[in-house]
Amino acid sequence: MEAPPVTVMPVTGGTINMMEYLLQGSVLDQSLESLLHRLRGLCDNMEPESFADHELVYLLKGQQGNPFMLRARRSLLHPTAPWHLRYLGQPEVGDKSRHALVRNCVDVAASHSLPDFLNEMGFRMDHEFVAKGQVFRKGAMKVVVSKLLRVLASGNTENTEPMSLSYLVELSVLAPAGQDTVSEDMRSFAEQLKPLVHLEKIDPKRLM
Amino acid sequence: MSGGPAVRVSIESQCERQVQEVSLDGLETYVPPLSMSQNLAKLAHREPRSQPEPEEDEGVWGVFYCGAAALERSYVVFSRFDSASVQTPQVFQLISKKKSLATAAQLLLKGAEKLTKSLAENQEQRRQRDFNSELLRLRSQWKLRKLGHKILGDLSYRSAGSLFPHHGTFEVIKNTDIDLDKKVPDDYCPLNVQIPSDLEGSAYIKVSIQKQSADIGDLGTVSLFRRQPKAKPASQMWHLKLEAAQNVLLCKEIFAQLSREAVQIKSQIPHIVVKNQILSQPFPGLQLSISLCHSTGEKKIQRASPDKSKPDDHLYVLEHNLHQLIREFHKQTLSSVVMPHPASSPFGHKRLRLAGPMAYDKAEISSLQQSEGLLEKIIKQAKHIFLRSRTARTIDSLASRIEDPQIQAHWSNINSVYESSVKVLITSQGYEQICKSIQLQLNIGVEQIRVVHRDGRVVTLSHQEQELQDFLLSQMSQHQVHAVQQLAKVMGWHVLSFSNHVGLGPIESIGNASAITVASPSGEHTISVRNGPESGCKVLVQFPRSQAKELLKSDVLQEGRWTHLRGPYREVHWGRMEGRNFVYKMELLMAALTPCP
């Protein structure tokens, strides 16, 4: 049997093997200001960057097993910026002593025809939401403080209502596979944010 | 009981005062009541009774009563007590004295102990307060964090956008063990910092341009620390220590970046990195050396050749620019252009994010990336500085060497790091308003000089010094001929012919000769001038035929009017002409050839 053509071979290396290290936590609305103050002091010296994004989650239901999930996200403040398509793999079950949630992550920028393309490919939109908040950075670490809003009418991002009375705080780093010092740095940074917010690794499977 | 008629009843109180007299109409005069002192005197003189009357005031009056009674010697007698009359045995005296002294001493000691304890507490508190106030000052300027019971700080530029992998952590040490009773040294500070050992001392980046050293084996021995550091004691103020350490870190980062680029960038003449020096060749025959000079200040710096003191050719401007460039580089990592929109995308320049959707090819992507590194930028700046200084030197040497015509240079105040400009005027002294046709604008770039002439011609000169010099010399010779043209207008002479580049006569090695012929108002005389940069000027005058003695009389010319035509030329001995410069001499000549009416 002849070897399959090159295009069928899986792509390895480059940005495919990036891992996302993640820690999550939440704060109530009334404690947001003090958290933002603390983050401004701890993170790199920049003007705080606000964002408003609209995220759509697409599922491809195959015949067997789990549906394949892709997340498509666009910026509402910068309508001309490209869409961002993201695949997040299963969290790695490494040793329990690792402080952050580690999962494979593939990030791709896409043009504005992305939703149509995904529909043509067979994906169906499962749910959508709007996230508004601020982004901070410290070196390679990214801290995102966001308020999640429910979209009432599909496709209409003006009409939204908050899902809860709190803000979601996520600390994430994108690094190539195998760098475990990253989780140490994340943990020490998370220590500095206590007791305003407790960032810990939350396994998404346990929430299902 | 009611019923009966009301009966009026009169009541009279008992008389309290004695009646002194009763007047004839029945009015009673009472004795005025006694004042207090009179009352007291009366009581004192009264007959004693068993108890004093209770109606008098007690307390104070009791004392007075006692004193008064003592004076009367009736009841109380004051008598002297004589202590010397008491005789006790000496042993008892000693014991009692000892006991009393011991009790007194104990009391005093207890008091002193309490005092010293409180003083010590105060001192300790003061030391702690001093330490805390110093810590507060430190915190207001530097980033600190607590790790266990250690206080660590960060003096690196990472929070400002640097990607240098040095940790830059310093430790804050309490220095409160000092005994405040002894003399406190002048530079005592309750707070001390411990900086990483490789950041001790001070450093700077030395950038200099030299003529190329002939022997390549000389490399690596050159860069000595020129600036002698002052003798710094170990207990320096913490802010000086921290600033010096931060400067050392920045210099290391700059040098690391430069050497990385020196190795990676492919250029025609490769850059050499030797120990703490980077050498490159901006122009042939010239060497640019960038070196990191770091001294720890502990041992005396060995000078390889103490008597040969090189002039300090350190270009401070370039060192400052290097610092600025690295800070610019830091700021770029922190600019909001890098922040992700939408928030889930990775950090990166926002234009690069479009590379995928817009299907950029390699050329477009490389045009988006940072094209020039630190080293290339600093080499360009060094080239420009060198070219500018050499241009200035050329113009100045010409100006001092040649007096006629004069060359003036007006440098513009506002320049960029890669471009400067100077306006060069060639004039004749005394005739600046008339002869101002040669005005050159020189734009000095990185490798070339662009000359814009007043009449619009643009000439590009290379970095060679000789080219500029030759060009200026040729312009000066052209100026003389232009000056004659302008002078002729003023004097009323007519220009018969004018050429900037004559094709006749000997060939000049620099530029071309120019020539002009002007005729007097009456038409009787003409002056022809040929001026070349190398051959100098040649002036010929044409006289009318009637004044020419060497002409043979012939029969061809019948009428006398033909003698008014101009005849042969005669050369003027220009060197023997009176006048301080060419144009002045020309004016005198023209005046001499124009007879008064």
Coordinates of N, CA, C and O in Angstrom, one line a residue, chain A residues 41-42 44-46 49-51 53 73-75 78 81-82 84 86 107 109-111 135 137 140 142 174 192, chain B residues 143 145 154 158-161 163 333-336 338-347 350 353-354 356-357:
Chain A
G41 N -1.2 47.1 40.0 CA 0.1 47.3 40.6 C 1.0 46.1 40.3 O 2.2 46.3 40.2
L42 N 0.5 44.9 40.2 CA 1.3 43.7 40.1 C 1.8 43.5 38.6 O 2.8 43.0 38.4
D44 N 2.3 44.4 34.4 CA 3.2 45.3 33.6 C 2.6 46.6 33.5 O 1.4 46.8 33.5
N45 N 3.4 47.6 33.4 CA 3.0 49.0 33.5 C 2.4 49.5 32.2 O 3.1 50.0 31.3
M46 N 1.1 49.3 32.1 CA 0.4 49.7 30.8 C -0.9 50.3 31.2 O -1.4 50.1 32.3
E49 N -6.4 47.6 29.5 CA -7.0 47.4 28.2 C -8.4 46.7 28.4 O -8.5 45.6 28.9
S50 N -9.4 47.4 27.9 CA -10.8 46.8 28.0 C -11.1 46.1 26.8 O -10.6 46.4 25.7
F51 N -12.0 45.1 27.0 CA -12.4 44.4 25.8 C -13.9 44.0 25.9 O -14.5 44.0 27.0
D53 N -16.1 41.0 23.9 CA -16.0 39.9 22.9 C -17.3 39.2 22.8 O -18.0 39.0 23.8
R73 N -14.4 33.4 18.3 CA -14.6 34.7 19.1 C -14.2 35.9 18.3 O -13.2 35.9 17.6
R74 N -15.1 36.9 18.4 CA -14.7 38.1 17.7 C -14.8 39.3 18.7 O -15.5 39.2 19.7
S75 N -14.1 40.4 18.3 CA -14.1 41.6 19.2 C -15.2 42.5 18.8 O -15.4 42.8 17.6
H78 N -13.5 46.1 18.3 CA -12.7 46.3 17.0 C -13.3 45.4 16.0 O -12.9 44.3 15.8
A81 N -11.1 43.6 13.3 CA -10.0 42.7 13.7 C -10.5 41.3 13.3 O -11.7 41.0 13.3
P82 N -9.5 40.4 13.0 CA -10.0 39.0 12.6 C -10.6 38.3 13.7 O -10.4 38.5 14.9
H84 N -11.2 34.8 16.0 CA -10.2 34.0 16.6 C -10.8 32.6 16.8 O -11.8 32.5 17.5
R86 N -10.5 28.8 18.2 CA -9.7 28.1 19.2 C -10.1 26.7 19.5 O -11.3 26.4 19.6
D107 N -4.6 27.9 18.4 CA -5.2 29.2 18.1 C -5.0 29.6 16.6 O -3.9 29.5 16.1
A109 N -6.2 32.6 13.6 CA -6.9 33.8 13.2 C -7.7 33.5 11.9 O -7.2 32.8 11.0
A110 N -8.9 34.0 11.9 CA -9.7 33.7 10.7 C -10.4 35.0 10.2 O -10.6 35.9 11.0
S111 N -10.8 34.9 9.0 CA -11.5 36.1 8.4 C -13.0 36.1 8.9 O -13.4 35.3 9.6
V135 N -8.1 43.2 30.3 CA -7.0 42.2 30.2 C -5.7 42.8 30.7 O -5.4 44.0 30.5
R137 N -1.4 42.0 31.5 CA -0.3 41.0 31.2 C 0.9 41.3 32.1 O 1.1 42.4 32.6
A140 N 4.7 36.8 30.1 CA 4.0 35.9 29.3 C 2.6 35.6 29.9 O 1.8 35.0 29.2
K142 N -1.2 36.1 31.2 CA -2.3 37.0 30.8 C -3.4 36.8 31.9 O -3.7 35.7 32.2
L174 N 0.4 30.7 27.5 CA 0.6 29.8 26.3 C 2.1 29.5 26.2 O 2.9 30.4 26.0
Q192 N 0.0 36.1 45.2 CA 0.0 37.5 45.5 C -1.4 38.1 45.4 O -1.7 39.2 45.8
Chain B
K143 N 9.9 48.2 43.5 CA 8.9 47.1 43.7 C 9.5 46.1 44.8 O 10.5 45.6 44.6
R145 N 8.4 42.8 47.5 CA 7.5 41.8 47.9 C 8.1 40.9 49.1 O 9.3 40.9 49.2
D154 N 12.7 44.0 43.2 CA 13.0 43.7 41.8 C 13.6 45.0 41.1 O 12.9 46.0 41.1
R158 N 11.9 44.2 33.8 CA 10.9 43.3 33.2 C 9.5 43.9 33.2 O 8.7 43.7 32.3
S159 N 9.2 44.6 34.3 CA 7.8 45.2 34.3 C 7.7 46.3 33.4 O 6.6 46.8 33.1
A160 N 8.9 46.8 32.8 CA 8.8 47.9 31.8 C 8.9 47.3 30.4 O 8.9 48.1 29.5
G161 N 8.9 46.0 30.3 CA 8.9 45.5 28.9 C 10.1 44.8 28.5 O 10.2 44.4 27.3
L163 N 13.0 41.8 28.0 CA 12.9 40.3 27.9 C 14.2 39.7 28.3 O 14.5 38.6 28.0
T333 N 7.2 46.2 23.5 CA 6.6 45.0 24.0 C 5.4 45.3 24.9 O 4.5 44.5 25.0
L334 N 5.3 46.5 25.4 CA 4.2 46.8 26.3 C 3.1 47.7 25.6 O 2.2 48.1 26.2
S335 N 3.3 47.9 24.3 CA 2.3 48.8 23.7 C 1.0 48.1 23.6 O 0.9 46.9 23.5
S336 N 0.0 48.9 23.5 CA -1.4 48.3 23.4 C -1.6 47.7 22.0 O -2.6 47.0 21.8
V338 N 0.0 45.3 21.1 CA 0.3 43.8 21.3 C -0.9 43.1 22.0 O -1.0 41.9 21.9
M339 N -1.8 43.9 22.6 CA -2.8 43.3 23.4 C -3.8 42.6 22.5 O -4.1 43.1 21.4
P340 N -4.4 41.5 23.0 CA -5.2 40.7 22.1 C -6.7 41.2 22.0 O -7.3 41.6 23.0
H341 N -7.2 41.3 20.8 CA -8.6 41.6 20.6 C -9.1 40.6 19.6 O -8.7 40.7 18.5
P342 N -9.9 39.6 19.8 CA -10.5 39.3 21.1 C -9.6 38.8 22.2 O -8.5 38.5 21.9
A343 N -10.1 38.8 23.4 CA -9.2 38.6 24.5 C -8.6 37.2 24.6 O -7.6 37.0 25.3
S344 N -9.1 36.3 23.9 CA -8.6 34.9 24.0 C -7.4 34.7 23.1 O -6.8 33.7 23.2
S345 N -7.2 35.6 22.1 CA -6.1 35.3 21.2 C -4.7 35.6 21.9 O -4.7 36.3 22.9
P346 N -3.6 35.0 21.4 CA -2.3 35.2 22.1 C -1.8 36.6 21.8 O -2.2 37.3 20.9
F347 N -0.8 37.0 22.6 CA -0.2 38.3 22.5 C 0.6 38.3 21.2 O 1.1 37.3 20.7
K350 N -0.8 43.4 16.3 CA -2.1 43.2 15.7 C -2.1 43.0 14.2 O -3.0 42.4 13.6
R353 N -1.6 39.4 13.2 CA -2.8 38.6 13.3 C -3.5 38.5 12.0 O -4.2 37.5 11.8
L354 N -3.3 39.5 11.2 CA -4.0 39.5 9.9 C -3.3 38.7 8.9 O -3.9 38.5 7.8
G356 N -2.7 35.6 8.6 CA -3.5 34.4 8.2 C -4.7 34.7 7.3 O -4.7 34.3 6.2
P357 N -5.6 35.4 7.9 CA -6.8 35.7 7.1 C -6.5 36.4 5.8 O -7.2 36.2 4.8

